[in-house]
Short mmCIF file of C-alpha atoms and ligand atoms in Angstrom, two decimals:
data_model
loop_
_atom_site.label_atom_id
_atom_site.label_comp_id
_atom_site.label_asym_id
_atom_site.label_seq_id
_atom_site.Cartn_x
_atom_site.Cartn_y
_atom_site.Cartn_z
CA MET A 1 -23.24 -11.75 1.86
CA SER A 2 -20.86 -13.98 3.77
CA MET A 3 -17.16 -13.16 4.09
CA ARG A 4 -14.73 -15.48 2.31
CA ILE A 5 -11.44 -16.17 4.08
CA VAL A 6 -8.68 -17.13 1.65
CA ARG A 7 -5.05 -17.98 2.28
CA THR A 8 -3.55 -18.61 -1.15
CA ILE A 9 -3.11 -16.40 -4.21
CA SER A 10 -4.88 -18.89 -6.48
CA GLU A 11 -7.93 -19.04 -4.19
CA LEU A 12 -7.93 -15.24 -4.00
CA ARG A 13 -7.86 -14.91 -7.78
CA ALA A 14 -10.68 -17.43 -8.22
CA VAL A 15 -12.93 -15.69 -5.68
CA LEU A 16 -12.19 -12.25 -7.13
CA LYS A 17 -12.89 -13.38 -10.68
CA ALA A 18 -16.46 -14.19 -9.67
CA LEU A 19 -16.89 -11.00 -7.60
CA ARG A 20 -15.66 -8.82 -10.45
CA GLU A 21 -18.39 -10.04 -12.84
CA ASN A 22 -20.60 -7.41 -14.47
CA GLY A 23 -17.96 -4.73 -13.90
CA ARG A 24 -18.24 -4.74 -10.11
CA ARG A 25 -15.61 -2.56 -8.46
CA ILE A 26 -13.13 -3.98 -6.00
CA GLY A 27 -11.78 -1.90 -3.10
CA PHE A 28 -8.67 -3.03 -1.25
CA VAL A 29 -7.47 -2.30 2.30
CA PRO A 30 -4.02 -3.82 2.95
CA THR A 31 -3.21 -4.14 6.66
CA MET A 32 -0.90 -5.86 9.10
CA GLY A 33 -3.82 -6.69 11.39
CA CYS A 34 -4.53 -5.61 14.97
CA LEU A 35 -7.30 -3.58 13.37
CA HIS A 36 -8.64 -0.42 14.99
CA GLU A 37 -11.06 2.39 14.12
CA GLY A 38 -8.51 3.81 11.66
CA HIS A 39 -8.73 0.60 9.62
CA ALA A 40 -12.51 0.60 10.04
CA ALA A 41 -12.59 4.07 8.45
CA LEU A 42 -10.66 2.72 5.44
CA ILE A 43 -13.02 -0.25 5.11
CA ARG A 44 -16.09 2.01 5.35
CA GLN A 45 -14.68 4.29 2.64
CA SER A 46 -14.12 1.27 0.45
CA ALA A 47 -17.65 0.01 1.08
CA ALA A 48 -19.03 3.43 0.15
CA ARG A 49 -17.14 3.55 -3.16
CA CYS A 50 -16.83 -0.07 -4.27
CA ASP A 51 -19.06 -3.11 -4.68
CA HIS A 52 -16.73 -5.42 -2.78
CA THR A 53 -13.95 -4.88 -0.26
CA VAL A 54 -10.89 -7.08 0.12
CA VAL A 55 -8.87 -6.76 3.34
CA SER A 56 -5.46 -8.40 3.65
CA ILE A 57 -3.76 -9.13 6.96
CA PHE A 58 -0.09 -9.87 6.51
CA VAL A 59 2.67 -8.89 8.93
CA ASN A 60 5.25 -8.21 6.27
CA PRO A 61 8.74 -9.34 7.36
CA THR A 62 10.61 -7.29 4.73
CA GLN A 63 9.52 -3.97 6.25
CA PHE A 64 11.01 -4.79 9.67
CA GLY A 65 14.65 -3.93 10.30
CA PRO A 66 17.08 -6.38 11.96
CA THR A 67 16.67 -4.60 15.32
CA GLU A 68 12.87 -4.28 15.03
CA ASP A 69 10.86 -7.00 16.67
CA LEU A 70 8.74 -8.71 14.04
CA SER A 71 7.73 -11.52 16.39
CA ASN A 72 6.31 -9.06 18.95
CA TYR A 73 4.15 -7.21 16.44
CA PRO A 74 0.63 -7.27 18.00
CA ARG A 75 -1.63 -9.98 16.54
CA GLU A 76 -5.39 -10.16 17.14
CA LEU A 77 -6.71 -12.40 14.39
CA GLU A 78 -10.04 -13.41 15.93
CA ARG A 79 -10.98 -9.85 16.78
CA ASP A 80 -9.85 -8.68 13.32
CA GLN A 81 -11.99 -11.31 11.63
CA ALA A 82 -15.05 -10.30 13.65
CA LEU A 83 -14.55 -6.63 12.74
CA CYS A 84 -14.22 -7.44 9.02
CA LEU A 85 -17.39 -9.51 9.19
CA ARG A 86 -19.28 -6.66 10.87
CA LEU A 87 -18.08 -4.22 8.23
CA ASP A 88 -19.28 -6.42 5.34
CA VAL A 89 -15.85 -7.22 3.98
CA SER A 90 -16.27 -9.66 1.06
CA VAL A 91 -12.81 -11.26 1.15
CA LEU A 92 -10.27 -11.53 3.96
CA PHE A 93 -6.86 -12.53 2.60
CA LEU A 94 -4.60 -14.16 5.22
CA PRO A 95 -1.48 -15.37 3.42
CA GLU A 96 1.42 -17.13 5.11
CA PRO A 97 4.90 -15.58 4.54
CA ALA A 98 5.86 -18.39 2.11
CA GLU A 99 2.87 -17.52 -0.08
CA ILE A 100 4.09 -13.94 -0.46
CA TYR A 101 7.83 -14.63 -0.46
CA PRO A 102 8.55 -17.97 -2.15
CA THR A 103 11.98 -19.59 -1.73
CA ALA A 104 14.78 -17.58 -3.39
CA PHE A 105 12.62 -14.45 -3.65
CA CYS A 106 14.94 -11.67 -4.82
CA THR A 107 12.96 -8.96 -6.66
CA PHE A 108 12.27 -5.75 -4.73
CA VAL A 109 10.62 -2.42 -5.50
CA GLU A 110 13.05 0.36 -4.55
CA PRO A 111 11.38 3.70 -3.72
CA GLY A 112 14.69 5.64 -3.95
CA GLN A 113 15.05 9.01 -2.24
CA LEU A 114 11.44 9.08 -1.04
CA GLY A 115 12.16 6.07 1.14
CA ASP A 116 15.32 7.52 2.70
CA GLN A 117 13.79 10.63 4.27
CA LEU A 118 11.75 11.11 7.47
CA CYS A 119 10.99 7.62 8.87
CA GLY A 120 13.28 6.07 6.27
CA ALA A 121 16.31 7.72 7.91
CA PHE A 122 15.51 5.81 11.13
CA ARG A 123 14.23 2.62 9.53
CA PRO A 124 16.61 1.79 6.66
CA GLY A 125 14.99 -0.55 4.13
CA HIS A 126 11.52 -0.17 5.67
CA PHE A 127 9.93 1.48 2.64
CA ARG A 128 11.59 -0.93 0.24
CA GLY A 129 9.71 -3.68 2.11
CA VAL A 130 6.45 -1.70 2.07
CA ALA A 131 6.83 -0.82 -1.63
CA THR A 132 7.54 -4.44 -2.53
CA VAL A 133 4.68 -6.00 -0.58
CA VAL A 134 2.13 -3.38 -1.64
CA THR A 135 3.08 -3.81 -5.31
CA LYS A 136 2.78 -7.58 -4.94
CA LEU A 137 -0.58 -7.31 -3.15
CA PHE A 138 -1.86 -4.95 -5.88
CA ASN A 139 -0.87 -7.55 -8.48
CA MET A 140 -2.66 -10.27 -6.53
CA VAL A 141 -5.89 -8.35 -5.79
CA GLN A 142 -5.94 -6.03 -8.86
CA PRO A 143 -8.23 -3.58 -7.06
CA ASP A 144 -9.93 -0.59 -8.66
CA LEU A 145 -9.29 1.52 -5.55
CA ALA A 146 -6.91 1.02 -2.61
CA PHE A 147 -7.29 2.81 0.73
CA PHE A 148 -4.52 4.02 3.05
CA GLY A 149 -4.49 6.16 6.20
CA GLN A 150 -2.98 9.64 6.24
CA ARG A 151 -1.17 8.86 9.51
CA ASP A 152 1.35 6.94 7.35
CA LEU A 153 1.83 9.94 5.09
CA GLN A 154 5.27 8.94 3.77
CA GLN A 155 3.90 5.51 2.88
CA THR A 156 1.01 7.08 0.92
CA VAL A 157 3.36 9.38 -0.99
CA ILE A 158 5.61 6.44 -1.90
CA ILE A 159 2.69 4.24 -2.95
CA ARG A 160 1.26 6.98 -5.15
CA ARG A 161 4.67 7.36 -6.78
CA ILE A 162 4.96 3.60 -7.39
CA VAL A 163 1.50 3.57 -8.98
CA ARG A 164 2.53 6.41 -11.27
CA ASP A 165 6.04 5.21 -12.07
CA LEU A 166 5.08 1.56 -12.66
CA ASN A 167 1.72 2.35 -14.34
CA LEU A 168 -0.30 0.27 -11.90
CA PRO A 169 -4.03 0.44 -12.76
CA VAL A 170 -5.30 1.39 -9.29
CA ASP A 171 -6.48 4.65 -7.73
CA ILE A 172 -5.11 5.45 -4.29
CA VAL A 173 -7.42 7.04 -1.73
CA VAL A 174 -5.91 8.58 1.39
CA VAL A 175 -8.31 8.72 4.34
CA PRO A 176 -7.77 11.28 7.14
CA THR A 177 -6.20 10.06 10.38
CA VAL A 178 -8.66 8.82 13.00
CA ARG A 179 -7.88 10.13 16.49
CA GLU A 180 -8.89 9.38 20.06
CA PRO A 181 -11.05 12.18 21.55
CA ASP A 182 -7.92 13.60 23.23
CA GLY A 183 -6.05 13.80 19.90
CA LEU A 184 -3.83 10.70 19.92
CA ALA A 185 -3.64 9.27 16.39
CA LEU A 186 -4.86 5.67 16.29
CA GLY A 187 -2.19 3.11 15.50
CA SER A 188 -1.76 -0.62 16.06
CA ARG A 189 1.19 0.06 18.37
CA ASN A 190 -0.85 2.23 20.78
CA VAL A 191 -1.80 -0.93 22.71
CA ASP A 192 1.84 -1.13 23.84
CA LEU A 193 1.67 2.25 25.64
CA GLY A 194 1.36 2.18 29.44
CA PRO A 195 -0.94 4.83 31.01
CA GLU A 196 1.93 7.22 31.80
CA GLU A 197 3.42 6.77 28.31
CA ARG A 198 0.04 7.34 26.70
CA ALA A 199 -0.37 10.61 28.63
CA ARG A 200 3.12 11.68 27.51
CA ALA A 201 2.33 10.76 23.88
CA LEU A 202 -0.36 13.46 23.76
CA CYS A 203 2.30 16.13 23.29
CA LEU A 204 2.74 14.86 19.70
CA SER A 205 -0.74 15.72 18.47
CA ARG A 206 -0.75 18.88 20.61
CA ALA A 207 2.41 20.04 18.87
CA LEU A 208 0.93 19.43 15.43
CA PHE A 209 -2.37 21.08 16.33
CA ALA A 210 -0.50 24.14 17.63
CA ALA A 211 1.26 24.47 14.26
CA GLU A 212 -2.04 23.94 12.48
CA ALA A 213 -3.69 26.68 14.57
CA ALA A 214 -0.86 29.09 13.79
CA PHE A 215 -1.18 28.21 10.10
CA GLN A 216 -4.93 28.84 10.21
CA ALA A 217 -4.22 32.19 11.88
CA GLY A 218 -2.16 33.11 8.81
CA GLU A 219 1.40 32.07 9.69
CA ARG A 220 3.19 30.76 6.58
CA ARG A 221 6.88 30.77 7.59
CA PRO A 222 8.16 27.21 8.10
CA ASP A 223 10.54 28.12 10.95
CA ARG A 224 7.74 29.86 12.88
CA LEU A 225 5.35 26.96 12.34
CA LEU A 226 7.99 24.49 13.52
CA ASP A 227 8.67 26.67 16.59
CA GLN A 228 4.98 26.56 17.47
CA ALA A 229 5.10 22.77 17.43
CA ARG A 230 8.43 22.54 19.30
CA GLN A 231 7.00 24.43 22.25
CA HIS A 232 4.91 21.34 23.04
CA LEU A 233 7.77 18.90 22.58
CA GLY A 234 10.23 20.58 24.94
CA THR A 235 10.67 17.71 27.38
CA LEU A 236 10.55 14.93 24.81
CA ASP A 237 14.12 13.70 24.45
CA THR A 238 13.25 10.87 22.09
CA LEU A 239 11.89 12.91 19.21
CA GLN A 240 13.30 11.39 16.02
CA TYR A 241 12.22 14.18 13.68
CA LEU A 242 9.88 17.11 13.31
CA GLU A 243 9.73 18.39 9.76
CA LEU A 244 7.59 20.50 7.50
CA VAL A 245 7.75 18.90 4.06
CA ASP A 246 6.42 19.16 0.56
CA THR A 247 3.85 16.39 0.12
CA GLN A 248 5.18 15.32 -3.28
CA SER A 249 8.95 15.32 -2.78
CA LEU A 250 8.94 14.97 1.04
CA GLU A 251 11.74 17.58 1.03
CA PRO A 252 11.76 20.12 3.90
CA LEU A 253 10.19 23.44 2.95
CA GLY A 254 12.69 26.23 2.46
CA ARG A 255 10.17 29.02 2.03
CA ASP A 256 6.59 29.92 2.89
CA VAL A 257 3.84 27.32 2.76
CA VAL A 258 2.22 28.20 -0.55
CA ARG A 259 0.97 24.73 -1.48
CA THR A 260 -0.19 21.72 0.49
CA SER A 261 2.52 20.64 2.89
CA ALA A 262 2.69 18.31 5.84
CA MET A 263 4.16 18.70 9.28
CA CYS A 264 5.37 15.24 10.24
CA LEU A 265 6.99 13.83 13.34
CA ALA A 266 8.13 10.57 14.91
CA ALA A 267 9.09 9.85 18.51
CA VAL A 268 9.77 6.88 20.71
CA ILE A 269 7.71 6.85 23.92
CA GLY A 270 8.84 4.09 26.26
CA LYS A 271 9.51 1.35 23.72
CA THR A 272 6.81 2.41 21.30
CA ARG A 273 7.60 4.34 18.15
CA LEU A 274 4.79 6.75 17.20
CA ILE A 275 4.28 8.85 14.09
CA ASP A 276 1.80 11.60 13.30
CA ASN A 277 1.28 14.47 10.87
CA VAL A 278 -1.07 17.26 9.85
CA LEU A 279 -1.63 18.69 6.40
CA LEU A 280 -1.25 22.44 6.00
CA ALA A 281 -3.21 23.43 2.91
CA PRO A 282 -3.41 27.09 1.90
CA ASP A 283 -6.23 26.27 -0.49
CA PRO A 284 -7.91 22.95 0.36
CA ASP A 285 -10.26 23.25 -2.62
CA SER A 286 -7.57 23.65 -5.23
CA ALA A 287 -7.03 20.92 -7.80
CA GLN A 288 -3.38 20.89 -6.74
CA PHE A 289 -4.46 19.66 -3.31
CA THR A 290 -6.61 16.78 -4.50
CA SER A 291 -4.36 15.74 -7.37
CA HIS A 292 -1.49 14.60 -5.22
CA LEU A 293 -3.06 13.81 -1.89
CA GLU A 294 -6.70 13.05 -2.37
CA THR A 295 -8.39 12.99 1.00
CA GLU A 296 -11.92 11.87 1.56
O1 PAF B 1 0.39 0.34 6.72
C1 PAF B 1 0.54 -0.89 6.89
O2 PAF B 1 -0.15 -1.51 7.69
C2 PAF B 1 1.57 -1.63 6.07
O3 PAF B 1 2.70 -0.86 5.88
C3 PAF B 1 1.04 -2.19 4.75
C4 PAF B 1 0.59 -1.07 3.82
C5 PAF B 1 -0.14 -3.11 5.00
C6 PAF B 1 2.14 -2.97 4.03
O4 PAF B 1 2.57 -4.05 4.79
#
């Protein structure tokens, strides 16, 4: 089947109405473009579970702070289109900012406390922008399932909460982080790293893997697990945070890891801000694990 490229909400709705016939399931992968293997993993998951996949590419201005460079966000539209075509995407939605934010737009989705912690402390208003655009895109696409990467763990927790709090009829699927063979988590910003910066960035995943190894060896005390990670971050003076948090509240753990938790970090390497995390799950098979952070 050929891929439809649509730019307006009315076109999108018309195309989707036809695709949805006979109860066909729609999967949705919202992106800001500059697609990489992490996005490809989301699209493949959608293809495996849904009859049609919609991908959106929209560099959302409301999730960039005043000091963050929206105009320099990497854009690779031709390459992105070719990838979507190869992966059998049914609809590629490429709206202009005015389509998403009409004149005098003033209604936002406020994620509250969840948006103020971790990355939110360094990027005020970021998650309000994410929450607003994702809610709007869900209303436009009305997908059965929507797919997000675990690398953006805070984003997935916030989106799940929005879906629950606002009764949005969509299931959220979180797909494990895709990594380079040496451990670096894939992200659209990685293209900005010079060779020396890229080599330095490896300490982030090494730190998380060290904590994960200690956890697998039986360590459950948060301070000890954080110490394991810190040993690999010693020379990194631009670490923004390293925290071990509850995956529902995103609050730091005060006592032993007895339910699924996440060790999360963010750092600036050169001019590039990188985030990463690992899940620490005492019982990966428990219903508790899948109910709040379903991974594929
Ligand atoms: O993860 C992203 O790429 C963005 O935050 C999203 C979900 C597409 C919203 O703009």
